XYZ file of C-alpha atoms in Angstrom:
277
model
C -23.751 -42.042 -23.674
C -26.188 -42.705 -26.248
C -29.063 -40.510 -26.739
C -31.380 -43.730 -25.585
C -29.669 -43.546 -22.519
C -29.473 -39.684 -22.284
C -31.129 -38.285 -18.784
C -34.478 -36.499 -19.698
C -34.385 -32.725 -19.417
C -35.657 -31.069 -16.236
C -38.730 -30.121 -17.861
C -39.699 -33.419 -19.046
C -38.959 -35.160 -15.522
C -41.328 -32.540 -14.052
C -44.157 -33.065 -16.534
C -43.375 -37.040 -16.019
C -44.008 -36.533 -12.170
C -47.031 -34.282 -12.724
C -48.519 -37.120 -15.057
C -47.801 -39.745 -12.531
C -49.141 -37.337 -9.617
C -52.192 -36.636 -11.630
C -53.102 -40.151 -12.428
C -52.391 -40.960 -8.843
C -55.393 -38.457 -7.880
C -57.841 -39.763 -10.586
C -57.565 -43.250 -9.379
C -57.966 -42.160 -5.468
C -60.919 -41.914 -3.553
C -60.284 -38.728 -2.055
C -61.001 -36.953 -5.614
C -64.361 -38.945 -5.828
C -64.932 -37.617 -2.184
C -64.612 -34.062 -3.634
C -67.036 -34.384 -6.561
C -69.515 -35.957 -4.314
C -69.225 -33.255 -1.762
C -69.865 -30.473 -4.958
C -72.828 -32.734 -6.037
C -74.305 -32.649 -2.712
C -73.777 -28.656 -2.222
C -75.048 -28.025 -5.671
C -78.226 -30.146 -5.088
C -78.738 -28.631 -1.469
C -78.421 -25.184 -3.008
C -81.078 -26.025 -5.875
C -83.660 -28.033 -3.620
C -83.816 -25.784 -0.381
C -85.227 -22.919 -1.804
C -88.390 -24.250 -3.505
C -88.642 -26.562 -0.839
C -88.893 -23.497 1.555
C -91.485 -22.119 -0.896
C -89.062 -19.477 -2.122
C -88.399 -18.384 -5.771
C -84.622 -18.745 -6.952
C -83.225 -14.929 -7.122
C -83.782 -13.221 -10.535
C -80.235 -11.493 -10.544
C -77.923 -14.172 -12.377
C -74.916 -12.694 -10.209
C -77.143 -13.136 -6.562
C -78.007 -16.493 -8.036
C -74.556 -17.646 -8.798
C -73.682 -16.164 -5.381
C -75.813 -18.900 -3.947
C -72.878 -21.468 -4.888
C -69.811 -18.927 -4.859
C -70.188 -18.232 -1.107
C -69.038 -22.185 -0.716
C -66.008 -22.173 -2.933
C -63.531 -21.344 -0.064
C -64.931 -24.171 2.143
C -64.532 -26.221 -1.112
C -60.818 -25.277 -1.529
C -60.187 -25.984 2.189
C -61.372 -29.510 1.628
C -59.958 -29.928 -1.497
C -56.434 -28.573 -0.256
C -56.574 -30.914 2.819
C -57.321 -34.079 0.880
C -55.572 -33.489 -2.312
C -52.223 -31.352 -1.208
C -51.539 -31.537 2.414
C -49.498 -34.820 2.518
C -47.971 -34.935 -1.179
C -44.547 -34.114 0.270
C -44.618 -36.016 4.032
C -45.800 -38.972 2.147
C -42.693 -39.662 0.591
C -40.864 -39.714 3.999
C -43.626 -41.571 5.859
C -44.076 -44.107 3.631
C -40.258 -44.404 2.587
C -40.683 -44.094 -0.971
C -38.043 -41.471 -0.899
C -35.700 -44.506 -0.307
C -36.662 -45.525 -4.050
C -37.153 -41.858 -5.806
C -34.375 -39.730 -3.987
C -31.309 -41.783 -5.423
C -32.662 -41.709 -8.897
C -30.909 -38.771 -11.086
C -34.301 -36.341 -10.461
C -33.708 -32.928 -8.388
C -35.985 -32.514 -5.644
C -36.826 -29.141 -6.948
C -38.207 -30.939 -10.041
C -40.019 -33.491 -7.909
C -41.420 -30.688 -5.932
C -42.597 -28.423 -9.020
C -44.329 -31.772 -10.578
C -46.252 -32.602 -7.607
C -46.821 -29.054 -7.235
C -48.363 -28.446 -10.631
C -50.284 -31.645 -10.337
C -52.170 -30.667 -7.039
C -52.793 -27.051 -8.596
C -54.304 -28.931 -11.618
C -56.604 -31.383 -10.137
C -57.937 -28.830 -7.597
C -58.413 -25.971 -10.523
C -60.185 -28.820 -12.563
C -62.674 -29.550 -9.352
C -63.290 -25.933 -8.992
C -64.240 -25.608 -12.633
C -66.483 -28.473 -12.328
C -68.342 -26.662 -9.354
C -68.564 -23.086 -11.356
C -69.336 -24.965 -14.536
C -72.337 -26.798 -13.317
C -73.607 -24.083 -11.010
C -73.415 -21.538 -14.183
C -75.045 -23.903 -16.446
C -77.961 -24.197 -13.835
C -78.116 -20.308 -13.371
C -78.200 -19.756 -17.202
C -80.717 -22.458 -17.513
C -82.883 -21.011 -14.942
C -82.342 -17.429 -15.462
C -81.138 -17.299 -18.906
C -78.466 -15.200 -18.278
C -74.839 -15.200 -16.430
C -72.787 -12.377 -14.671
C -69.904 -11.692 -16.181
C -68.842 -11.278 -12.455
C -68.378 -15.043 -12.410
C -65.320 -15.143 -14.506
C -63.650 -12.495 -11.972
C -64.878 -14.929 -9.151
C -63.353 -17.973 -10.733
C -60.075 -16.320 -11.340
C -59.998 -15.525 -7.434
C -61.010 -18.804 -6.761
C -58.040 -20.388 -8.600
C -55.570 -17.715 -7.065
C -56.584 -18.439 -3.731
C -56.610 -22.200 -4.226
C -52.840 -21.938 -5.466
C -52.121 -20.093 -1.989
C -53.885 -22.547 -0.003
C -51.846 -25.407 -1.759
C -48.694 -23.470 -1.197
C -49.392 -23.019 2.860
C -50.425 -27.057 2.848
C -47.181 -27.878 1.165
C -45.304 -25.839 3.599
C -47.086 -27.676 6.576
C -46.267 -31.196 4.475
C -42.969 -30.113 4.401
C -42.356 -29.673 8.330
C -44.902 -32.495 9.555
C -43.596 -36.364 10.318
C -47.054 -38.149 9.030
C -49.640 -37.931 6.597
C -52.483 -37.712 9.366
C -50.933 -34.841 11.003
C -50.628 -32.567 8.104
C -54.262 -33.495 7.094
C -55.509 -32.388 10.316
C -53.481 -29.190 11.029
C -54.143 -28.014 7.428
C -58.023 -28.166 8.022
C -57.652 -27.171 11.230
C -55.531 -23.913 10.296
C -57.916 -22.833 7.529
C -61.183 -23.634 8.998
C -61.595 -22.945 12.838
C -58.163 -21.385 13.661
C -58.011 -18.410 11.013
C -61.630 -17.971 11.363
C -61.521 -17.549 14.919
C -58.730 -15.247 14.802
C -60.649 -12.971 12.188
C -63.496 -12.928 14.224
C -61.321 -11.880 17.382
C -59.646 -9.154 15.435
C -62.970 -7.749 14.049
C -64.404 -7.633 17.288
C -61.627 -5.843 18.424
C -62.255 -3.443 15.263
C -59.032 -4.547 13.813
C -59.110 -5.279 10.139
C -57.543 -8.694 9.346
C -56.258 -8.088 5.702
C -53.192 -10.287 6.303
C -55.348 -13.134 6.899
C -55.697 -15.552 3.965
C -59.161 -16.652 5.072
C -60.577 -13.066 5.424
C -58.686 -12.140 2.245
C -60.710 -15.451 0.369
C -63.920 -13.396 1.031
C -63.279 -11.574 -2.376
C -63.984 -14.824 -3.839
C -67.644 -14.159 -3.008
C -67.897 -10.352 -2.345
C -66.968 -9.585 -5.960
C -70.422 -10.915 -7.063
C -72.173 -7.945 -5.510
C -72.664 -4.471 -7.140
C -71.470 -2.068 -5.774
C -68.810 -3.883 -4.043
C -69.435 -3.712 0.112
C -67.809 -1.377 1.880
C -66.458 -1.217 5.749
C -68.649 -0.106 8.090
C -69.221 0.009 11.898
C -72.636 -0.871 13.411
C -73.792 0.678 16.408
C -76.284 -0.754 18.812
C -77.918 1.181 21.842
C -77.689 -0.574 25.018
C -80.330 -0.708 27.640
C -79.723 2.003 30.222
C -77.394 4.146 28.189
C -74.209 3.700 26.243
C -73.974 1.628 22.969
C -72.296 -1.283 21.409
C -70.186 -1.260 18.219
C -69.725 -3.878 15.629
C -67.283 -3.604 12.917
C -68.142 -5.080 9.503
C -65.156 -5.474 7.077
C -64.724 -6.577 3.757
C -61.622 -7.230 1.920
C -60.358 -5.108 -0.825
C -59.818 -6.821 -3.786
C -56.494 -5.596 -4.836
C -55.352 -6.169 -1.484
C -56.733 -9.738 -1.186
C -54.803 -10.537 -4.351
C -51.166 -9.326 -3.035
C -52.303 -11.208 0.025
C -52.609 -14.592 -1.541
C -49.484 -13.678 -3.652
C -47.329 -13.153 -0.600
C -48.869 -16.489 1.052
C -47.776 -18.401 -2.503
C -44.130 -16.779 -2.457
C -43.181 -17.514 1.112
C -44.769 -20.543 1.599
C -43.125 -22.378 -1.257
C -39.936 -20.576 -0.684
C -40.113 -22.148 2.673
C -41.595 -25.503 2.007
C -38.761 -26.067 -0.877
C -35.726 -25.254 1.241
C -37.357 -27.374 3.890
C -38.139 -30.254 1.332
C -34.758 -29.726 -0.455
C -32.762 -30.220 3.030
C -34.917 -33.006 4.799
C -33.339 -36.471 5.218
C -34.970 -39.632 5.183
C -35.145 -41.173 8.643
C -34.458 -44.826 9.718
């Protein structure tokens, strides 16, 4: 075999897969939809306060938090549109018949797709944090150091969300089902579960949606602590409402656990899955 016919290394193949997946994202209307959503979110946050006769917060951290409180929702939408059908599409669209017979390991294909998904969602988050930070700096003349910590947590939880989405994509039979299940899991299902556990005064530390609250709460100084609010009921008796906040260290460990477990399961399932007729 001559050098010109030599098969590229796994690393080169992975970078090739990542590059073409990235180009696919750049040409897709889904990415355009993410940026339109970001623009609308930022525009509403900037327009509503003065429209209601209110001033912007003077504290840069508090001002930035107006934007950052929506980052988890942005991660959910980005993960749903840009990652949830990355694996299943190869089976549904039958493109696997062309790709899998080539001398490209499924692990290389998996890693290339995953890196592209992480890269494009990180870029979308970077635009959101960048534009909002420029606006906060332009109006307040300063920027909180906590914004960088929040951005780091946002990237970590984006990786965790994409990992879970890849697991869903590995087991589902169609793109539509993967899209719906990914969005439903992160938005109503886990939020409802968190609410029920909190109502029962059980802190949902293991929930990725609960742990993602650290992205927002890290902007507060001091960091909020758990407390139980007691309300006196008419005729006697009291009603207790638990208010829980994710510990930052625990939240980071939870995100890492979701990444490791989800990616391992997704890779095993994707590696063994066969094309169906």
